[in-house]
XYZ file of C-alpha atoms in Angstrom:
503
model
C 143.853 124.011 134.463
C 144.186 120.242 134.898
C 145.417 118.184 131.958
C 146.007 114.494 131.397
C 149.795 114.791 131.532
C 149.505 116.041 135.119
C 147.535 112.915 135.990
C 150.170 110.677 134.387
C 152.913 112.307 136.366
C 151.018 112.183 139.663
C 150.653 108.423 139.232
C 154.312 108.231 138.402
C 155.457 109.366 141.840
C 153.213 107.112 143.910
C 155.491 104.570 145.659
C 155.263 101.093 144.171
C 152.473 102.011 141.749
C 153.492 101.327 138.153
C 156.901 102.896 138.338
C 156.972 105.448 135.639
C 153.994 106.921 133.843
C 151.604 104.008 133.235
C 149.851 105.778 130.393
C 153.076 106.744 128.647
C 154.864 103.416 128.880
C 157.983 104.994 130.406
C 159.183 106.517 133.662
C 157.953 110.060 134.187
C 159.304 112.854 136.280
C 157.113 113.580 139.342
C 154.873 116.575 139.086
C 155.391 119.005 141.941
C 152.766 118.536 144.649
C 151.798 122.188 144.402
C 151.132 121.794 140.690
C 148.879 118.807 141.315
C 146.996 120.765 143.958
C 146.597 123.669 141.569
C 145.359 121.316 138.805
C 142.556 120.091 141.054
C 141.746 123.406 142.628
C 141.720 125.447 139.403
C 139.162 123.119 137.807
C 137.051 122.819 140.953
C 136.931 126.536 141.682
C 133.472 127.918 140.976
C 131.886 124.626 139.792
C 128.966 123.563 141.926
C 125.863 121.392 141.549
C 123.846 124.528 140.890
C 125.690 125.726 137.811
C 128.133 124.848 135.097
C 129.229 121.267 134.450
C 129.047 120.481 138.174
C 126.464 118.053 139.495
C 127.974 115.185 137.520
C 129.722 112.142 138.900
C 131.288 114.133 141.762
C 128.131 116.039 142.633
C 130.001 119.332 142.184
C 133.603 120.040 143.117
C 133.345 121.988 146.371
C 135.317 119.048 147.761
C 138.350 119.955 145.665
C 139.910 122.241 148.323
C 139.593 119.397 150.854
C 141.852 117.092 148.912
C 144.711 119.502 149.028
C 145.457 118.531 152.611
C 148.908 117.032 152.772
C 147.556 114.038 154.670
C 145.802 112.819 151.499
C 147.841 110.329 149.561
C 149.068 111.190 146.136
C 147.157 108.201 144.704
C 143.851 109.555 145.983
C 144.711 112.919 144.503
C 145.494 111.234 141.176
C 142.215 109.309 141.135
C 140.249 112.456 141.948
C 142.108 114.286 139.204
C 141.067 111.596 136.707
C 137.438 111.865 137.818
C 137.587 115.604 137.302
C 138.967 115.090 133.819
C 136.300 112.530 132.925
C 133.554 114.760 134.299
C 134.724 117.702 132.251
C 134.855 115.562 129.094
C 131.454 114.031 129.910
C 129.742 117.391 130.156
C 131.176 118.461 126.828
C 130.067 115.143 125.292
C 126.428 115.588 126.422
C 126.237 118.942 124.677
C 127.720 117.494 121.505
C 125.309 114.553 121.532
C 122.328 116.892 121.839
C 123.561 119.061 118.968
C 124.278 116.074 116.714
C 120.946 114.484 117.600
C 119.099 117.670 116.650
C 120.911 117.878 113.314
C 120.090 114.254 112.500
C 116.486 114.780 113.545
C 116.168 117.636 111.057
C 117.361 115.373 108.250
C 114.948 112.604 109.240
C 117.646 110.195 110.429
C 115.654 109.051 113.453
C 117.690 105.984 114.351
C 120.996 107.817 114.596
C 119.369 110.774 116.351
C 117.953 108.386 118.962
C 121.417 106.935 119.626
C 122.776 110.396 120.391
C 119.868 111.217 122.683
C 120.416 107.921 124.518
C 124.028 108.944 125.070
C 122.988 112.422 126.227
C 120.554 111.017 128.809
C 123.182 108.570 130.075
C 125.684 111.409 130.276
C 123.444 113.760 132.253
C 120.404 112.248 133.945
C 119.210 115.693 135.027
C 119.105 117.286 131.582
C 115.380 117.640 130.876
C 115.944 118.669 127.246
C 117.751 115.385 126.552
C 114.693 113.468 127.757
C 112.307 115.725 125.814
C 114.178 115.423 122.545
C 114.480 111.677 122.939
C 110.729 111.487 123.621
C 109.979 113.278 120.339
C 112.026 110.682 118.462
C 110.250 107.845 120.285
C 106.921 109.315 119.152
C 108.103 109.552 115.554
C 109.106 105.882 115.715
C 105.725 104.869 117.160
C 107.211 103.916 120.539
C 104.718 105.870 122.592
C 105.265 104.019 125.865
C 108.941 105.001 125.961
C 107.957 108.531 124.949
C 105.505 108.756 127.857
C 108.200 107.629 130.284
C 110.532 110.375 129.017
C 107.807 113.051 129.247
C 107.293 111.966 132.861
C 111.013 112.499 133.487
C 110.908 115.957 131.847
C 107.973 117.082 134.014
C 109.664 115.719 137.126
C 112.830 117.705 136.332
C 111.031 120.859 135.084
C 107.382 121.001 136.209
C 106.598 124.203 134.282
C 107.718 122.885 130.878
C 104.339 123.081 129.137
C 105.444 121.456 125.866
C 106.108 118.195 127.712
C 102.754 118.388 129.494
C 100.941 118.985 126.212
C 102.688 116.049 124.498
C 102.102 113.826 127.518
C 98.387 114.659 127.449
C 98.203 113.816 123.744
C 99.905 110.456 124.301
C 97.496 109.596 127.117
C 94.551 110.617 124.924
C 95.735 108.425 122.042
C 96.183 105.543 124.457
C 92.559 105.967 125.514
C 93.463 106.798 129.123
C 90.622 109.273 129.539
C 90.980 110.190 133.222
C 94.757 110.601 133.088
C 94.512 112.699 129.918
C 91.816 114.850 131.487
C 93.992 115.464 134.546
C 97.028 116.357 132.422
C 95.146 118.798 130.174
C 93.536 120.425 133.217
C 96.996 121.022 134.712
C 98.042 122.543 131.380
C 95.260 125.162 131.366
C 97.348 127.828 133.145
C 100.452 127.203 131.022
C 98.970 126.716 127.519
C 95.165 127.175 127.504
C 94.774 126.676 123.727
C 96.396 123.223 123.652
C 94.692 122.277 126.887
C 91.239 123.135 125.527
C 91.931 121.274 122.285
C 92.736 118.123 124.230
C 89.830 118.510 126.628
C 87.358 118.983 123.754
C 88.218 115.519 122.336
C 87.505 113.704 125.579
C 83.671 113.874 125.599
C 83.584 112.811 121.918
C 85.742 109.792 122.762
C 83.681 108.834 125.799
C 80.388 109.082 123.923
C 81.659 107.049 120.973
C 82.865 104.266 123.279
C 79.549 104.214 125.142
C 77.523 104.039 121.911
C 79.801 101.372 120.431
C 79.471 99.110 123.465
C 75.697 99.521 123.523
C 75.428 98.608 119.826
C 77.721 95.613 120.294
C 75.591 94.286 123.152
C 72.482 94.687 120.962
C 74.170 92.720 118.134
C 74.165 95.816 115.932
C 77.730 95.196 114.861
C 77.711 97.505 111.825
C 76.821 100.513 114.003
C 79.268 99.368 116.668
C 82.039 99.429 114.059
C 81.033 102.970 113.020
C 81.282 104.141 116.635
C 84.575 102.349 117.219
C 85.871 104.119 114.106
C 85.131 107.483 115.744
C 86.762 106.435 119.009
C 89.871 104.993 117.373
C 90.317 108.134 115.278
C 90.986 109.894 118.599
C 92.513 107.036 120.635
C 94.687 105.500 117.892
C 96.842 103.510 120.319
C 94.062 102.040 122.450
C 94.447 98.286 121.911
C 91.245 97.471 123.804
C 89.184 99.466 121.280
C 90.878 97.709 118.375
C 90.217 94.313 119.973
C 86.510 95.118 120.252
C 86.330 96.399 116.682
C 88.101 93.258 115.467
C 85.471 91.171 117.291
C 82.722 93.184 115.603
C 84.330 92.661 112.190
C 84.446 88.910 112.794
C 80.779 88.908 113.779
C 79.874 90.211 110.311
C 82.402 87.959 108.561
C 84.885 90.693 107.638
C 88.074 88.763 108.397
C 90.353 91.045 106.363
C 89.544 94.120 108.450
C 89.778 92.084 111.649
C 93.307 91.071 110.600
C 94.163 94.757 110.155
C 93.161 95.548 113.735
C 94.923 92.529 115.239
C 98.094 93.387 113.316
C 97.961 96.916 114.735
C 97.591 95.465 118.240
C 100.686 93.307 117.691
C 102.684 96.411 116.775
C 101.324 98.512 119.641
C 102.173 96.020 122.384
C 105.467 94.316 123.088
C 105.788 90.516 123.168
C 102.111 89.989 122.378
C 102.038 86.262 121.661
C 98.233 86.267 121.716
C 98.071 88.765 118.853
C 100.397 86.711 116.653
C 98.461 83.526 117.425
C 95.235 85.292 116.463
C 96.779 86.611 113.256
C 97.940 83.128 112.313
C 94.508 81.650 113.008
C 92.727 84.333 110.969
C 95.034 83.886 107.983
C 94.450 80.142 108.226
C 90.686 80.659 108.161
C 91.201 82.781 105.031
C 93.006 79.865 103.378
C 96.362 81.672 103.546
C 98.475 78.903 105.047
C 101.859 80.461 104.138
C 100.977 83.733 105.888
C 99.588 81.761 108.821
C 102.906 79.945 109.181
C 104.801 83.237 109.103
C 102.722 84.756 111.928
C 102.822 81.686 114.170
C 106.607 81.702 113.901
C 106.576 85.255 115.285
C 104.676 83.942 118.303
C 107.274 81.221 118.907
C 110.115 83.733 118.585
C 108.638 85.499 121.604
C 107.917 82.304 123.552
C 109.197 79.017 122.136
C 107.308 77.078 124.823
C 103.918 78.677 124.100
C 101.612 75.632 124.046
C 98.844 76.951 121.757
C 101.283 78.500 119.299
C 103.375 75.327 119.154
C 100.340 73.108 118.510
C 99.062 75.380 115.732
C 102.572 75.692 114.275
C 102.991 71.900 113.917
C 99.713 71.577 112.021
C 100.277 74.541 109.695
C 103.875 73.559 108.972
C 102.803 70.016 108.042
C 100.036 71.285 105.749
C 102.301 73.796 103.996
C 104.875 71.075 103.357
C 102.249 68.734 101.872
C 100.777 71.420 99.598
C 104.207 72.528 98.390
C 105.186 68.940 97.599
C 101.931 68.448 95.691
C 102.543 71.629 93.703
C 106.041 70.468 92.776
C 104.574 67.204 91.460
C 101.934 69.123 89.481
C 104.674 71.254 87.922
C 106.517 68.058 86.958
C 103.361 66.540 85.464
C 103.285 63.634 87.937
C 99.564 63.934 88.585
C 98.969 60.564 90.234
C 101.526 61.277 92.977
C 100.211 64.809 93.323
C 96.738 63.406 93.986
C 98.175 61.225 96.779
C 99.846 64.228 98.426
C 96.671 66.287 98.210
C 94.627 63.508 99.785
C 97.164 63.433 102.627
C 96.704 67.195 103.015
C 92.946 66.639 103.316
C 93.622 64.263 106.192
C 95.709 66.975 107.870
C 92.942 69.555 107.449
C 89.428 68.331 106.807
C 87.237 71.006 108.397
C 88.557 74.508 107.638
C 86.415 75.458 104.665
C 88.783 77.608 102.591
C 91.745 75.308 103.096
C 89.664 72.268 102.134
C 88.310 74.089 99.066
C 91.857 74.946 97.954
C 92.907 71.290 98.225
C 89.824 70.063 96.351
C 90.426 72.621 93.586
C 93.913 71.234 93.072
C 92.538 67.694 93.086
C 90.071 68.745 90.391
C 92.962 70.018 88.261
C 95.131 66.920 88.825
C 92.306 64.534 88.002
C 91.580 66.426 84.783
C 95.242 66.572 83.749
C 95.728 62.905 84.600
C 92.455 62.000 82.823
C 91.084 60.317 85.926
C 87.574 60.965 84.683
C 85.454 59.609 87.505
C 87.451 61.375 90.213
C 87.657 64.499 88.073
C 83.885 64.810 87.832
C 83.515 64.114 91.557
C 86.120 66.588 92.847
C 85.258 69.362 90.392
C 81.564 69.032 91.245
C 82.406 69.250 94.967
C 84.265 72.510 94.344
C 81.406 73.965 92.280
C 78.859 73.070 94.956
C 80.764 75.411 97.281
C 81.881 78.006 94.709
C 79.543 77.961 91.725
C 81.464 80.785 90.028
C 84.859 79.056 90.154
C 85.996 79.396 86.532
C 88.892 76.958 86.805
C 86.634 74.226 88.206
C 84.018 74.882 85.499
C 86.592 74.546 82.706
C 88.226 71.476 84.258
C 84.878 69.736 84.680
C 83.913 70.660 81.104
C 87.077 68.957 79.820
C 86.299 65.858 81.899
C 82.748 65.821 80.535
C 84.142 65.904 76.990
C 86.349 62.899 77.795
C 83.227 61.203 79.112
C 81.402 62.139 75.874
C 78.892 64.299 77.769
C 79.108 67.163 75.284
C 75.916 68.862 76.393
C 77.170 69.013 79.995
C 80.514 70.400 78.784
C 78.732 73.098 76.728
C 76.716 74.109 79.782
C 79.838 74.489 81.949
C 81.662 76.459 79.269
C 78.658 78.762 78.833
C 78.537 79.378 82.599
C 82.248 80.188 82.586
C 81.813 82.507 79.601
C 79.109 84.378 81.495
C 81.634 85.109 84.245
C 84.565 86.082 82.053
C 84.912 86.274 78.284
C 88.302 84.726 77.481
C 89.774 83.218 74.331
C 90.439 79.908 76.082
C 86.808 79.556 77.149
C 85.538 80.494 73.673
C 87.736 77.851 72.071
C 86.592 75.209 74.553
C 82.938 76.039 73.973
C 83.393 75.903 70.196
C 85.086 72.514 70.442
C 82.340 71.097 72.693
C 79.630 72.347 70.306
C 81.466 70.834 67.325
C 81.829 67.502 69.096
C 78.142 67.472 69.975
C 77.233 68.075 66.349
C 79.554 65.346 65.155
C 78.266 62.884 67.734
C 74.812 63.176 66.241
C 76.203 62.109 62.859
C 79.112 59.743 62.744
C 81.708 59.053 65.429
C 84.840 59.960 63.521
C 87.028 59.584 66.596
C 85.849 56.003 66.886
C 86.533 55.391 63.193
C 90.149 56.520 63.651
C 90.427 54.873 67.064
C 91.623 58.025 68.866
C 90.347 59.697 72.067
C 88.126 62.747 71.804
C 90.819 65.041 73.142
C 93.311 63.876 70.455
C 95.269 66.654 68.770
C 95.964 67.011 65.038
C 99.216 65.071 65.067
C 97.578 62.109 66.826
C 94.720 62.149 64.290
C 97.096 62.248 61.298
C 99.214 59.440 62.742
C 96.134 57.234 63.233
C 94.936 58.083 59.722
C 98.215 57.094 58.056
C 98.300 53.788 59.905
C 94.714 52.879 58.990
C 95.112 54.120 55.407
C 98.016 51.737 54.850
C 96.063 48.899 56.421
C 92.854 49.412 54.429
C 94.235 50.640 51.116
C 92.162 48.851 48.396
C 95.259 47.937 46.332
C 96.310 45.531 49.087
C 93.291 43.303 48.466
C 92.673 40.890 45.511
C 89.422 39.329 46.607
C 86.573 41.439 45.263
C 84.487 41.291 48.438
C 87.463 42.195 50.660
C 88.479 44.921 48.269
C 84.980 46.482 48.383
C 84.948 46.442 52.199
C 88.414 47.973 52.263
C 87.351 50.747 49.872
C 84.406 51.651 52.148
C 86.657 51.629 55.218
C 89.262 53.724 53.398
C 86.621 56.345 52.481
C 85.427 56.496 56.104
C 88.984 56.923 57.351
C 89.674 59.766 54.875
C 86.392 61.492 55.819
C 87.124 61.231 59.527
C 90.579 62.709 59.047
C 89.207 65.556 56.954
C 86.479 66.443 59.469
C 88.614 66.206 62.569
C 91.562 68.182 61.141
C 89.489 70.651 59.143
C 91.678 69.782 56.099
């Protein structure tokens, strides 16, 4: 039997070729020519393309006896000996890869199993089981196109392997390739009638569902079209055309969320689908989800950095996201005037997409309330409520602005509307305060007496009281008329403080 030391020694005796054994790093004694011949012949004997590890790189070793002619140079014999050695190792390696792949597949380690099956296919392109096992892993990973290619190879190598034909038919059915699936299941009838009939029975259901869905779509009956597409997609899960049509139907009835689900599935089912990622980005943008829109449009540009539509949309979304993030940072810092400027710039970037515009106006409503820009507050909050009458945040913000504007009845109305939507402690407290202020306004204006704004807290009220009490204390006055006026003012100040602080 040939071994690597024989090969080293054969090289060692070739004139002028790496004097000594090149793989050993030192001069080797020549191997007898007869031994070299025997090394080649003993391995080659009985190995042919029809059986055993033959059929590899050498296409079988029936040629081995030919190289024993003395006219063949020793170098050629050495090279052939190396090829024999590699071929023998290669065949052993393919078997090991298949065994290791199967073990990993049983433990659910699909990625590593796939690597071994790749190696097995590369090692022996005529091993149908290597293709079949790799195809099963492709299916488990959702890579059905690669799986179909491997099933084709299996059937080409072993036409009577019914498992491959059954799996191939199922892949074609799930891809919605009706005629090809029908042909495959028909061919399977003689080999596995049960699986063939199961596949064939799904085909008329699929065809009818598609026909009914298209008819409903054309008649603008989109709800029924969606129901029929549901039936079809349950069978043909990987048919991107069906998902595209169902996504269109969802958009017709305003169901953007479900449309996004279908478009996302399309992006996963097809490679390098820039159109799907552009559509996803646009749909998220329509939903007012600018961060998600930016994420999806970047996926499009990863696939094609020169994609004109994706690049144009990317520039706009990126600019808007930057402006909104800067505005939010300013809001967090309490710099409401600058935040308003950033938000107005964002409105210039996007002035037509309804949900985006509404989001910007909602933040303007908040900033104007926090910054006590009363006129703008009432304007922006009212704009939001005209579009979303149940927006609790806008209702509360406008109520606070109405209080600052001394429109207590309007504030009570907004707080009552908000309370009808959700019963929270914050809303209850705001309503109570507005009602109290309305009651007080019909009597005496204690805030005016103390010279404080109507949203003044307890500490501000006490501070104003102490200042005015020192100023109007009766003991400071000697003139009787001035002293009497001071006493009246002092009583009013004390009363205002008591009412406003509940002391």
